[in-house]
PDB file of C-alpha atoms in Angstrom:
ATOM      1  CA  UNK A   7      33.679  33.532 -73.688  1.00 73.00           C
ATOM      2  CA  UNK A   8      33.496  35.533 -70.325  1.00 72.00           C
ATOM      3  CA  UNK A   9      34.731  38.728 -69.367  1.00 69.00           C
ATOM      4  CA  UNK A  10      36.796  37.943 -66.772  1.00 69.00           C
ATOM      5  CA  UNK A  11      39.860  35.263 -67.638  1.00 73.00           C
ATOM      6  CA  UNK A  12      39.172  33.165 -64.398  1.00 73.00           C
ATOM      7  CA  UNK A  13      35.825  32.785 -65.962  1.00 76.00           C
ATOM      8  CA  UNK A  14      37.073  30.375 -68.559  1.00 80.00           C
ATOM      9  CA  UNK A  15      38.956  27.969 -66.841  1.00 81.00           C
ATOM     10  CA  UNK A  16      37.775  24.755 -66.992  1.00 83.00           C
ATOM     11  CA  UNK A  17      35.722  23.362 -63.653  1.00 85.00           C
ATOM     12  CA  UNK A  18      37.946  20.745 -62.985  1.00 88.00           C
ATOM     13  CA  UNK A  19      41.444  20.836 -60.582  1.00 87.00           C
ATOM     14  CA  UNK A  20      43.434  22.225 -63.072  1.00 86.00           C
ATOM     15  CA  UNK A  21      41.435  25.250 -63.336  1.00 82.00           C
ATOM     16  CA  UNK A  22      40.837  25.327 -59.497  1.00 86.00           C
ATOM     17  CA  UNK A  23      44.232  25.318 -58.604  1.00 89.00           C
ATOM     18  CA  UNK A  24      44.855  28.128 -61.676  1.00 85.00           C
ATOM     19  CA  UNK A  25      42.213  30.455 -59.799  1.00 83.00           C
ATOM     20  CA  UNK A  26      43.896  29.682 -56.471  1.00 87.00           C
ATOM     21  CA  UNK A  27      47.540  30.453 -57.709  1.00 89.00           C
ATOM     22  CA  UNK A  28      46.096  33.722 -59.348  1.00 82.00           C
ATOM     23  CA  UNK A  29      44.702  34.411 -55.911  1.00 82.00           C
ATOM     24  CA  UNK A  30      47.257  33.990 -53.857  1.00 88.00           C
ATOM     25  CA  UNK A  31      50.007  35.848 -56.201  1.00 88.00           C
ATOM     26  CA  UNK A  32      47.518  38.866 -56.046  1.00 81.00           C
ATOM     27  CA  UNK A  33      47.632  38.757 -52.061  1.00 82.00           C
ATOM     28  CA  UNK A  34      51.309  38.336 -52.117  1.00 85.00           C
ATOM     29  CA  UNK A  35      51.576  41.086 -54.525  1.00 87.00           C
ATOM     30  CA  UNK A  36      49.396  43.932 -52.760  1.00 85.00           C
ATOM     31  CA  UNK A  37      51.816  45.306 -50.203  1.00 82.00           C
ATOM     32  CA  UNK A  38      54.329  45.598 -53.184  1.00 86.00           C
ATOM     33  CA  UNK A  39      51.610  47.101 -55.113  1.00 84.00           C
ATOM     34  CA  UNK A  40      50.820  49.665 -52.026  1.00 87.00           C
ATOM     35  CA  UNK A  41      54.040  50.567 -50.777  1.00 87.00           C
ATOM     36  CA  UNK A  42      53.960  53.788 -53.679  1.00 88.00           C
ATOM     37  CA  UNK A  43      50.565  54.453 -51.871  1.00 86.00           C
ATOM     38  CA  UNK A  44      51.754  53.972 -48.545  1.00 86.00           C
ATOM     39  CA  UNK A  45      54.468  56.076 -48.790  1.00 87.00           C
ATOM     40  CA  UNK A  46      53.112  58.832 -50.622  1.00 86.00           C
ATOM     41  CA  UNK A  47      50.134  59.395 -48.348  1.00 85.00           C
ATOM     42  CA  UNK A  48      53.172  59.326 -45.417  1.00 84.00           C
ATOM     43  CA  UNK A  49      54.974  61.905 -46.964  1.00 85.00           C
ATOM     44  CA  UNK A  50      51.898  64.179 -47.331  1.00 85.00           C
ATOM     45  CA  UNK A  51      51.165  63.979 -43.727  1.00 84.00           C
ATOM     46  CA  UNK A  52      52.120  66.572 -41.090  1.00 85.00           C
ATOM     47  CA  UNK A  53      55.461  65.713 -39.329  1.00 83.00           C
ATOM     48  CA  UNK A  54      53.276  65.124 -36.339  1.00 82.00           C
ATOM     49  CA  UNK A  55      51.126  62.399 -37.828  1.00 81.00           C
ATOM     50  CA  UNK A  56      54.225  60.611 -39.714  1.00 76.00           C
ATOM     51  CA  UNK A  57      54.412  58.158 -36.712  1.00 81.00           C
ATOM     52  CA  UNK A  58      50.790  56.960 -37.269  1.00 84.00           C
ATOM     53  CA  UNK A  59      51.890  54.842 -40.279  1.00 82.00           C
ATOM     54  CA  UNK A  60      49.797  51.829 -38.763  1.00 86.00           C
ATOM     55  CA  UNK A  61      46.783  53.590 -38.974  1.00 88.00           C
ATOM     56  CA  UNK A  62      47.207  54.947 -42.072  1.00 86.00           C
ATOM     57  CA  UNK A  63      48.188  51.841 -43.335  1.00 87.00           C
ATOM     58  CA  UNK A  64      45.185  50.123 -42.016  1.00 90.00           C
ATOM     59  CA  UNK A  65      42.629  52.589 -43.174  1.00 90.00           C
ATOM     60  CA  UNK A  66      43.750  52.224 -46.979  1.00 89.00           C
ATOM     61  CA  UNK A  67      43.665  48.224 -46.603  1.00 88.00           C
ATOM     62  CA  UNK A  68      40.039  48.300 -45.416  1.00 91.00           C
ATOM     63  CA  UNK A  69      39.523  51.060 -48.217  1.00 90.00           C
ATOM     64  CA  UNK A  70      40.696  48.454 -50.715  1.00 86.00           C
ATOM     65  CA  UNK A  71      38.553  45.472 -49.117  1.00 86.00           C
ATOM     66  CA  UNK A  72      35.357  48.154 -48.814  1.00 90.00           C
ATOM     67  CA  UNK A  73      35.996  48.844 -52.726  1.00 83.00           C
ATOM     68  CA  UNK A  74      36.419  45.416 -53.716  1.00 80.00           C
ATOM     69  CA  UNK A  75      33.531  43.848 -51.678  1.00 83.00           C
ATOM     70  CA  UNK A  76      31.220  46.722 -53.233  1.00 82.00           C
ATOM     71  CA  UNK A  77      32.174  46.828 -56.815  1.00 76.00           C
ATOM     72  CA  UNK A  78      31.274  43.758 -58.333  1.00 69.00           C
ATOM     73  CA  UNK A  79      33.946  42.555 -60.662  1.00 72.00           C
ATOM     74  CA  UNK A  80      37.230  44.169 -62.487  1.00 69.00           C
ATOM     75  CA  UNK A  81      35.221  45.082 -66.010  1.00 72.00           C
ATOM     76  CA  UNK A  82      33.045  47.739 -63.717  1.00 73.00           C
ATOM     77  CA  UNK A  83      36.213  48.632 -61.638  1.00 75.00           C
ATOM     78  CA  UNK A  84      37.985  49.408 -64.608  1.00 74.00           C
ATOM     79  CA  UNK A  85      35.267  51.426 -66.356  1.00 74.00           C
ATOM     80  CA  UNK A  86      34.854  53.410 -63.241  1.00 75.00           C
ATOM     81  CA  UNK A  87      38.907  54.260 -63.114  1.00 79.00           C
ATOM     82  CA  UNK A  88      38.937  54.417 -66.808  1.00 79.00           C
ATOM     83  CA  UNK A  89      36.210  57.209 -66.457  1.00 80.00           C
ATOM     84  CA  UNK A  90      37.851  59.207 -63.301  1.00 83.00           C
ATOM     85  CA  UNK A  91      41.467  59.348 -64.395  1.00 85.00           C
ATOM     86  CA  UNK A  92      40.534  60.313 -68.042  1.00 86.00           C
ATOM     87  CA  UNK A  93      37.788  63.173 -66.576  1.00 87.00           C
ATOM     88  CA  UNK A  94      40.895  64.272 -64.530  1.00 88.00           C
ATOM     89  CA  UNK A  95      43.909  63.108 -66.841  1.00 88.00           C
ATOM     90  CA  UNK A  96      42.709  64.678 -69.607  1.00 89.00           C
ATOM     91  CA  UNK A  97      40.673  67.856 -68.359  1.00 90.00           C
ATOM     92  CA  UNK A  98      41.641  68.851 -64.628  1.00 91.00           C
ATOM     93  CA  UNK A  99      45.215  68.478 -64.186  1.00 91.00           C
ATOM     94  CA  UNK A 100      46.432  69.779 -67.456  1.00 92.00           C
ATOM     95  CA  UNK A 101      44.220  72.947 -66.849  1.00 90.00           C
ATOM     96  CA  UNK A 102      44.989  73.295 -63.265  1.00 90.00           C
ATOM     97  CA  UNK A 103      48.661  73.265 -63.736  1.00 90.00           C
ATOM     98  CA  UNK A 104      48.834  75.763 -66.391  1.00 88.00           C
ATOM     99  CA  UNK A 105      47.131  78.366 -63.675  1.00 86.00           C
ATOM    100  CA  UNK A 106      49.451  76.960 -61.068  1.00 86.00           C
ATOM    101  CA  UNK A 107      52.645  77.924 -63.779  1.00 87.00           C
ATOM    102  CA  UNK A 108      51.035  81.288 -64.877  1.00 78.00           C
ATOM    103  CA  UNK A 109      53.464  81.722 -67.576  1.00 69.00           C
ATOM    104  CA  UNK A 110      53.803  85.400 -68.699  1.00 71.00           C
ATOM    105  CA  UNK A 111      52.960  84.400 -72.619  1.00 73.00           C
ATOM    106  CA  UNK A 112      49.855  83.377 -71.975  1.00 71.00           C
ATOM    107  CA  UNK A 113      46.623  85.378 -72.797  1.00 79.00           C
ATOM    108  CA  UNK A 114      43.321  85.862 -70.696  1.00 84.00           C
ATOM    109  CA  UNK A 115      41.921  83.616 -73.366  1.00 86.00           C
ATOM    110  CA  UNK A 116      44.022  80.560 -72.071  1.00 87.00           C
ATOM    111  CA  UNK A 117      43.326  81.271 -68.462  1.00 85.00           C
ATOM    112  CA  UNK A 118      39.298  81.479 -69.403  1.00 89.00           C
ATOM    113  CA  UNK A 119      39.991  78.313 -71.264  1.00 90.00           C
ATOM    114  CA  UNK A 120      41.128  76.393 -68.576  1.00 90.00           C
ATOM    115  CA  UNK A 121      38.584  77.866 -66.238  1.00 91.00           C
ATOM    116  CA  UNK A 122      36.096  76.444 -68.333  1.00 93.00           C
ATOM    117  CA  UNK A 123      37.981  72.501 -68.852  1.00 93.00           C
ATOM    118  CA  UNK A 124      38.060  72.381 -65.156  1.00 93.00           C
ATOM    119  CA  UNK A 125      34.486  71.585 -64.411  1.00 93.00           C
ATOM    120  CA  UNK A 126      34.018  70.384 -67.641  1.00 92.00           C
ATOM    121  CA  UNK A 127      36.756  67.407 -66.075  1.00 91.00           C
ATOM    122  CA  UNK A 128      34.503  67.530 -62.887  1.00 91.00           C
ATOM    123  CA  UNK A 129      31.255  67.062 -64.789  1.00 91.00           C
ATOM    124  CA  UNK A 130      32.656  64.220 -66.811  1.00 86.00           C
ATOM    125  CA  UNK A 131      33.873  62.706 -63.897  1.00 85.00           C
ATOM    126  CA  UNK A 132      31.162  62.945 -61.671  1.00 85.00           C
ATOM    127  CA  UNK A 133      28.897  61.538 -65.170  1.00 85.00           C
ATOM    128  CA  UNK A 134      31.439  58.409 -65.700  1.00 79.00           C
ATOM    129  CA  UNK A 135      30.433  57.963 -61.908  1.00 76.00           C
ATOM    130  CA  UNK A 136      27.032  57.988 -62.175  1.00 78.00           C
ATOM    131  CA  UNK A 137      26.677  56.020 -65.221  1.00 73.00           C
ATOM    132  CA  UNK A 138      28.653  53.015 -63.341  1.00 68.00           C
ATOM    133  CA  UNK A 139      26.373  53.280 -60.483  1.00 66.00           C
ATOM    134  CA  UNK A 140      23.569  53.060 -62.727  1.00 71.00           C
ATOM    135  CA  UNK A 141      24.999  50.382 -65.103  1.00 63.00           C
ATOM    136  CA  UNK A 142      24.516  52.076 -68.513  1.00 50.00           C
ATOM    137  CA  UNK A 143      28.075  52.264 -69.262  1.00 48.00           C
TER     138      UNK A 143
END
């Protein structure tokens, strides 16, 4: 059994035309995918740049294409997302948002404590990212 689903259709019309439908929902699907994307990067932006939407929009698409021409099928895609967003999930944001809160309860022990799980998060993400690029995941 393959990896990948589309991998186990059968060779024949029926599983053509399966693998096209798949396709084509996936392209119809993408700008409702994007639009949380779209619009958060547009509210991040400078009032001045707001009315570049176009390019912004343009520069993410060819992002996406760049990312899915180089990375060569979804088991490596998700290994390398599963990697990042649990590096940063798990170590980064949780740390990094206690020091943005500073809450007046908190010893010097939990401040030195997160100091220390935010580039642990970094070096586990960066790692994740290296062992996709070298395959030994």
């Amino acid at each position: 059994i393959g990896h990948v689903v589309m991998d186990n259709f059968p060779k024949d019309a029926l599983g053509h035309s399966a693998t096209w439908s798949l396709s084509i929902a996936c392209c119809a699907s993408f700008v409702l995918q994007m639009t949380p994307v779209f619009q958060a990067i547009r509210d991040s932006m400078p009032d001045a740049y707001r009315n570049t939407w176009p390019i912004q929009r343009a520069t993410l698409v060819g992002f996406t294409v760049l990312m899915s021409w180089v990375i060569p099928d979804v088991e490596h895609m998700i290994s390398l997302t599963g990697a990042l967003a649990f590096s940063f999930l798990s170590f980064v944001l949780p740390a990094a948002l206690y020091l943005k809160m500073r809450p007046s309860y908190g010893g010097w022990y939990e401040r030195a404590l997160c100091f220390l799980l935010i580039p642990l998060g970094f070096v586990g993400a960066a790692w994740g990212t290296q062992a996709f690029a070298s395959g030994n995941e």
